[in-house]
XYZ file of C-alpha atoms in Angstrom:
354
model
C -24.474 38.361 70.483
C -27.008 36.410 67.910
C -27.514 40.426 66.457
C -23.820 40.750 66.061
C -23.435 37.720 64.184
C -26.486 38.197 62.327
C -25.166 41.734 60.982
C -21.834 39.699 60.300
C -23.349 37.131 58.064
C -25.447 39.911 56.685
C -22.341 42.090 55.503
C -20.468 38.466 54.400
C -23.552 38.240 51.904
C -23.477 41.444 51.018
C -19.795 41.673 49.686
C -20.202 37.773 48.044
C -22.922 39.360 46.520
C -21.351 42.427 45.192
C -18.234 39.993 44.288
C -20.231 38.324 42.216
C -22.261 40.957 40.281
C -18.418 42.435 39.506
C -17.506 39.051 38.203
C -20.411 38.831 36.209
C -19.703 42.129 34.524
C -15.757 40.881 33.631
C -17.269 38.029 31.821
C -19.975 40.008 30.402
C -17.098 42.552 28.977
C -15.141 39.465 27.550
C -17.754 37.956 25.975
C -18.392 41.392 24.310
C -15.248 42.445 23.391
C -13.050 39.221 22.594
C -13.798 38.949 19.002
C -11.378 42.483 18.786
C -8.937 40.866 20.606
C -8.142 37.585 18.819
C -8.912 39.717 15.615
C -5.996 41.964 16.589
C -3.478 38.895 17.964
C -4.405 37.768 14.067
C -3.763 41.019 12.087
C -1.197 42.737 14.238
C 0.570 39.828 16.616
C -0.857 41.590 20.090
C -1.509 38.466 22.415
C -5.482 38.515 22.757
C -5.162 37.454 26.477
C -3.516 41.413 26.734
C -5.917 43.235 24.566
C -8.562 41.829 26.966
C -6.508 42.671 30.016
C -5.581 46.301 29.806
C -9.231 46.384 28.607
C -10.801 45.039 31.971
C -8.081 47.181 33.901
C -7.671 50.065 31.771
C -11.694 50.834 31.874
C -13.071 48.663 34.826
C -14.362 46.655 32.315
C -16.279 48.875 30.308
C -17.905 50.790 33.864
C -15.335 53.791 34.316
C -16.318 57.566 32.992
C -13.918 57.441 30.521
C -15.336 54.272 29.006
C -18.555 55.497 29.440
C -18.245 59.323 28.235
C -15.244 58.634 25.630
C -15.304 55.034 24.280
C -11.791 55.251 25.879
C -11.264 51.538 27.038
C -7.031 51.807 27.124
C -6.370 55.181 29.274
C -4.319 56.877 26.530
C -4.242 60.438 26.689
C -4.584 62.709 23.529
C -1.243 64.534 23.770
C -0.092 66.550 20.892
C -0.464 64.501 18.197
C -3.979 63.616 18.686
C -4.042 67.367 17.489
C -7.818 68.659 17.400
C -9.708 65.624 17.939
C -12.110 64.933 20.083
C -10.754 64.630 24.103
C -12.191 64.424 27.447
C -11.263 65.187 30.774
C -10.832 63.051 33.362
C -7.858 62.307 36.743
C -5.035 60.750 36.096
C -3.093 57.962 37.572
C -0.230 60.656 38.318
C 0.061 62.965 40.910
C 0.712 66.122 41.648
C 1.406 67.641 45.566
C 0.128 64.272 46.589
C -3.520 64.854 44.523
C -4.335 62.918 40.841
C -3.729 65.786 38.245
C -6.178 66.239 35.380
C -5.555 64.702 31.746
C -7.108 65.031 28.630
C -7.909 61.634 27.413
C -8.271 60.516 23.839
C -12.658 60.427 22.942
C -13.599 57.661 20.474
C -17.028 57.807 18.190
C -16.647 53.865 19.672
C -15.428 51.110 21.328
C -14.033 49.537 17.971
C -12.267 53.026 17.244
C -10.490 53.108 21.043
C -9.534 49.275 20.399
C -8.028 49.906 17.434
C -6.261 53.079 18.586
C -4.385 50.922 21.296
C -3.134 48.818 18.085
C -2.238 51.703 16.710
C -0.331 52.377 19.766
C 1.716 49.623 20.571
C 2.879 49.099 16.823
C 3.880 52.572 16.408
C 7.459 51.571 15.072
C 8.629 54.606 16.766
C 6.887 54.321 19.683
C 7.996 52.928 22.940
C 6.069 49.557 22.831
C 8.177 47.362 19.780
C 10.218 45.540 22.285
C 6.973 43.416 23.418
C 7.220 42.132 20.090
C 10.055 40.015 20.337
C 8.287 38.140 22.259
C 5.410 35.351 21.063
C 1.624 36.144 21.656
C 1.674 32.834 23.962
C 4.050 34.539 26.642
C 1.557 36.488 28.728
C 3.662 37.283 31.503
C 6.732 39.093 29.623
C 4.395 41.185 27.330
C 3.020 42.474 30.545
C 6.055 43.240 32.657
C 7.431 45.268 29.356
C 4.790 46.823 28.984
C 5.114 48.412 32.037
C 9.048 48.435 31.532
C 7.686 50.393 28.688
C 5.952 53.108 30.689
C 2.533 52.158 29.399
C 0.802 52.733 32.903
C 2.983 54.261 36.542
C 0.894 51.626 38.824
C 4.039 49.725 39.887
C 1.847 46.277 40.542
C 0.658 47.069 36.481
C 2.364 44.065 35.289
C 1.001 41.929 38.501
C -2.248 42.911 37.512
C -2.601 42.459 33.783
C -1.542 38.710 34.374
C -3.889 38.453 37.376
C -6.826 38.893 34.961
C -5.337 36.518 32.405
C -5.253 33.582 34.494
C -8.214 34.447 37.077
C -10.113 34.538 33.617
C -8.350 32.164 31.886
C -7.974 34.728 28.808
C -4.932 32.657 27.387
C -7.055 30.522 26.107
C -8.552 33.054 23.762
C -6.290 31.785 21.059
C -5.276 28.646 21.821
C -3.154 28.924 25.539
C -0.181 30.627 26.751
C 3.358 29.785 27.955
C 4.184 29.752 31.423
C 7.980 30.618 32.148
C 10.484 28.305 33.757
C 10.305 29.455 37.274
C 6.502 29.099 37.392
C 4.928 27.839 40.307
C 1.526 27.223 41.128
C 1.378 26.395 45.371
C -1.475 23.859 46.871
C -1.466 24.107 51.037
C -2.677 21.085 53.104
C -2.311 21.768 56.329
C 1.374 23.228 57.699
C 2.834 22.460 54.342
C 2.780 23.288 50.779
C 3.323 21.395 47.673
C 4.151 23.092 44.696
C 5.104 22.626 40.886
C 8.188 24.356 39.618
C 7.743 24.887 35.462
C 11.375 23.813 34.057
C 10.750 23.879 30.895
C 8.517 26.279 28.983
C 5.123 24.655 28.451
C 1.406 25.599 27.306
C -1.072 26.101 29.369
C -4.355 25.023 28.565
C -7.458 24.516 31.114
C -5.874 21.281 32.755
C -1.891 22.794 33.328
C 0.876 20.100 33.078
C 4.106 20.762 34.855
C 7.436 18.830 34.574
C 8.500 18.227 38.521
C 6.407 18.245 41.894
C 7.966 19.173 44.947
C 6.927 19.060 48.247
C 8.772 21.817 50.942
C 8.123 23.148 53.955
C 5.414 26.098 54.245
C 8.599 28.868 55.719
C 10.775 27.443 52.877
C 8.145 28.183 50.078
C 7.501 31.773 50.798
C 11.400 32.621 50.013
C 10.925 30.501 47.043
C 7.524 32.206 45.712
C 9.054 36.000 46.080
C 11.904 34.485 43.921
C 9.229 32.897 41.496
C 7.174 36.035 41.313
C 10.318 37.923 40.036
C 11.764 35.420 37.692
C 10.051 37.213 33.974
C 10.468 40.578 35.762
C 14.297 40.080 35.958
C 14.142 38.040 32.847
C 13.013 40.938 30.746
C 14.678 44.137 32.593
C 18.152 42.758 32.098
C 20.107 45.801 31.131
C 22.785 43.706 28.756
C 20.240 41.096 27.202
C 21.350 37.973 26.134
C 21.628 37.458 22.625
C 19.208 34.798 21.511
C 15.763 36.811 20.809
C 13.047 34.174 19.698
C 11.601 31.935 18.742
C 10.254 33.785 15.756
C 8.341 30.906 14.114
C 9.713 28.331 16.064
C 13.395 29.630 14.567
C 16.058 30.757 16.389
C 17.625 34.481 15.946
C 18.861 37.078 18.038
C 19.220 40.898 17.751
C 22.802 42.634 16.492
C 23.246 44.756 19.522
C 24.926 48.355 19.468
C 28.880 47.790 19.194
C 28.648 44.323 17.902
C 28.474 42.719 14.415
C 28.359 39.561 12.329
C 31.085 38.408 13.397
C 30.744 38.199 17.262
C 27.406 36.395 16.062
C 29.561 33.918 13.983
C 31.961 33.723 16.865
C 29.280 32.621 19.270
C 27.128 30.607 17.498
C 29.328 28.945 14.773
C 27.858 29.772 11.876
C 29.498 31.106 8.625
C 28.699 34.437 7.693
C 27.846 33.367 4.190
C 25.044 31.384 6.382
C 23.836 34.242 7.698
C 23.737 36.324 5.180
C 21.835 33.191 3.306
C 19.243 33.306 6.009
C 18.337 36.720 6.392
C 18.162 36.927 2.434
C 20.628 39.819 2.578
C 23.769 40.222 0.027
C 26.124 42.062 2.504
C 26.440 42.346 5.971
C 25.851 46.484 6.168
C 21.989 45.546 5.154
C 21.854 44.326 8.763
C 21.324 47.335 10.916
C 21.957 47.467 14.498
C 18.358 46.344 16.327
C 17.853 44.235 13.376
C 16.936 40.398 13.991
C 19.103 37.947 12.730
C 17.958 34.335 11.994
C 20.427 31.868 13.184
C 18.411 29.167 10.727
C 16.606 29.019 7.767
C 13.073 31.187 7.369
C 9.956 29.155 6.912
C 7.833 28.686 4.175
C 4.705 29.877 6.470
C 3.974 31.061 9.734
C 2.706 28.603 12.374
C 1.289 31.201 15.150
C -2.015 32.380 14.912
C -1.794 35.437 12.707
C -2.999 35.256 9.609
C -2.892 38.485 8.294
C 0.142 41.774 8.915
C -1.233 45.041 7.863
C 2.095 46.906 6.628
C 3.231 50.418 8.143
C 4.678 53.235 6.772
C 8.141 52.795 4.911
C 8.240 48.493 4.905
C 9.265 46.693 3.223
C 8.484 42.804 1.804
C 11.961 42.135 3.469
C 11.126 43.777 6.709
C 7.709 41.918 6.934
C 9.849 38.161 6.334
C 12.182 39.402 9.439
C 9.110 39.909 11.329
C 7.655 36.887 11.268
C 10.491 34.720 9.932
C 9.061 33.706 6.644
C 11.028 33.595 3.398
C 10.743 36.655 1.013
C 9.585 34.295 -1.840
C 6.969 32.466 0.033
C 5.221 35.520 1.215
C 5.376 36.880 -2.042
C 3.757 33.240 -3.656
C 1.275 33.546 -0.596
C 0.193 37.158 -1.947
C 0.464 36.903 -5.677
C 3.206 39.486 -5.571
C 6.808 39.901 -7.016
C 9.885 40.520 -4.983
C 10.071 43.571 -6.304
C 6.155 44.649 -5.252
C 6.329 47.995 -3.440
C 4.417 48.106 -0.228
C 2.269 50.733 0.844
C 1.010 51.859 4.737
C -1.691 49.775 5.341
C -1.338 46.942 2.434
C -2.746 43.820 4.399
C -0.131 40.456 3.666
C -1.094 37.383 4.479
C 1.705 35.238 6.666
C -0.139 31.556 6.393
């Protein structure tokens, strides 16, 4: 009996142990790598707190063979516009008659090169990624379930996952916190019941969380409750007729002219003058508003007040399309920038938003 238990405690040591040395290697990757991350939330509006993520998940932070023999940190595959660059082999998370198929992955001279491919990636602006810009670097939780709405990665727990490492590692606080959705919960158990906070109001969340209500239920009650919780951004963002308020975009509100609607079911619904809107979007006629376009429903700022500083341009922008990104008046980014209005952009101009 004292031999069982001794091989017990034994294998108990030996997993803490090997629990340990794997979270010493996550932090070790962070530590490493985060300066990419917040650079990237700055220049290109990709929440940090996801960089880092798909990072840690995407190469087992920095130990898989694709890390290791390709600098390929994000699992993207070369495909056929990655033309006759270097690639490397290696299974995929797909399968074939049951069995992971072989890929050929995307090989980087280094780390830096694969990060900024996967920047590359998401802001393609015809790519399948742009919707995870509508909403703010804070909000963790709905860039990750799009970007598996997106078809980044097939794991179905993808989303689950990315956000696991965010708040295990506290990696919203890479840039200042992140917002927790209403419908957020975090559960405490003492004994046979559970108390819980329910989020109704979007808030930040810094190391010490604040809530708005406390609840105390029963322990059966609760678990209905959490599946419900768990779901709540999932069915927030997969709604197939979305509603029509889009932002914040620098603490403004807007929305998105949807196909089959224009101006005017916008004026209809949130009583606003067309002239207004036209005014606010610094158009001169309605047909300059496309459908997909976001519409400000207020007046654009004079500077942006998230934490990107800089917007490097892509192919075929505009001055126009970079104030409808981040909701900053055509004249003040042009002041900001020692520009005119009529400057002509070019792919990879770098603008500064603050």
């Amino acid at each position: 009996m004292k031999k069982i238990f001794l091989l017990c405690s034994l294998a108990l040591l030996a997993l803490s142990a090997q629990a340990q040395r794997r979270n010493n290697v996550i932090w070790n990757y962070i530590e490493r790598y985060k300066h990419i991350a917040i650079q990237h939330e700055r220049l290109y509006g990709i929440p940090a707190s996801i960089t880092m993520a798909q990072g840690i998940l995407e190469s087992n932070a920095g130990q898989s063979g694709l890390a290791r023999k390709a600098n390929n940190h994000f699992g993207i595959k070369a495909g056929s516009s990655w033309g006759k660059r270097p690639t490397c082999p290696a299974k995929d998370d797909e399968f074939k008659n049951g069995k992971l198929i072989d890929s050929q992955f995307r090989a980087y001279p280094s780390v830096e090169a694969s990060y900024e491919d996967h920047a590359k990636l998401l802001l393609d602006p015809k790519g399948y990624y742009r919707p995870c810009f509508n909403y703010p670097v804070s909000n963790y939780r709905a860039w990750a379930y799009m970007l598996k709405k997106c078809g980044y990665a097939s794991a179905p727990n993808y989303a689950e996952s990315l956000i696991n490492y965010i708040e295990t590692y506290q990696l919203y606080n890479l840039t200042g916190g992140g917002l927790i959705p209403p419908g957020a919960y975090t559960p405490t158990q003492q004994g046979t019941r559970i108390t819980y906070t329910i989020v109704k109001k979007e808030v930040i969340r810094y190391d010490t969380i604040y809530y708005e209500v406390t609840e105390t239920i029963d322990v059966d009650e609760t678990v209905e409750q959490i599946q419900l919780n768990e779901k709540f951004v999932e069915e927030m963002v997969e709604q197939e007729d979305p509603p029509y308020w889009k932002g914040p975009i620098n603490g403004l509100g807007c929305t998105i002219l949807y196909p089959g609607q224009t101006l005017d079911d916008i004026v209809e619904k949130y009583h606003i003058s067309k002239m207004q809107l036209l005014e606010f979007n610094e158009v001169n006629g309605e047909d300059q508003i496309k459908t997909g376009d976001t519409v400000f429903l207020e007046k654009k700022r004079k500077r942006y007040r998230d934490s990107q500083e800089q917007y490097r341009v892509r192919e075929g922008e505009n001055l126009h399309d970079v104030s409808q990104i981040f909701g900053v008046r055509m004249a003040s980014l042009a002041k900001i920038n020692g520009i005119t209005l009529e400057t002509q952009l070019k792919e990879d101009d770098i603008l500064w938003v603050k």
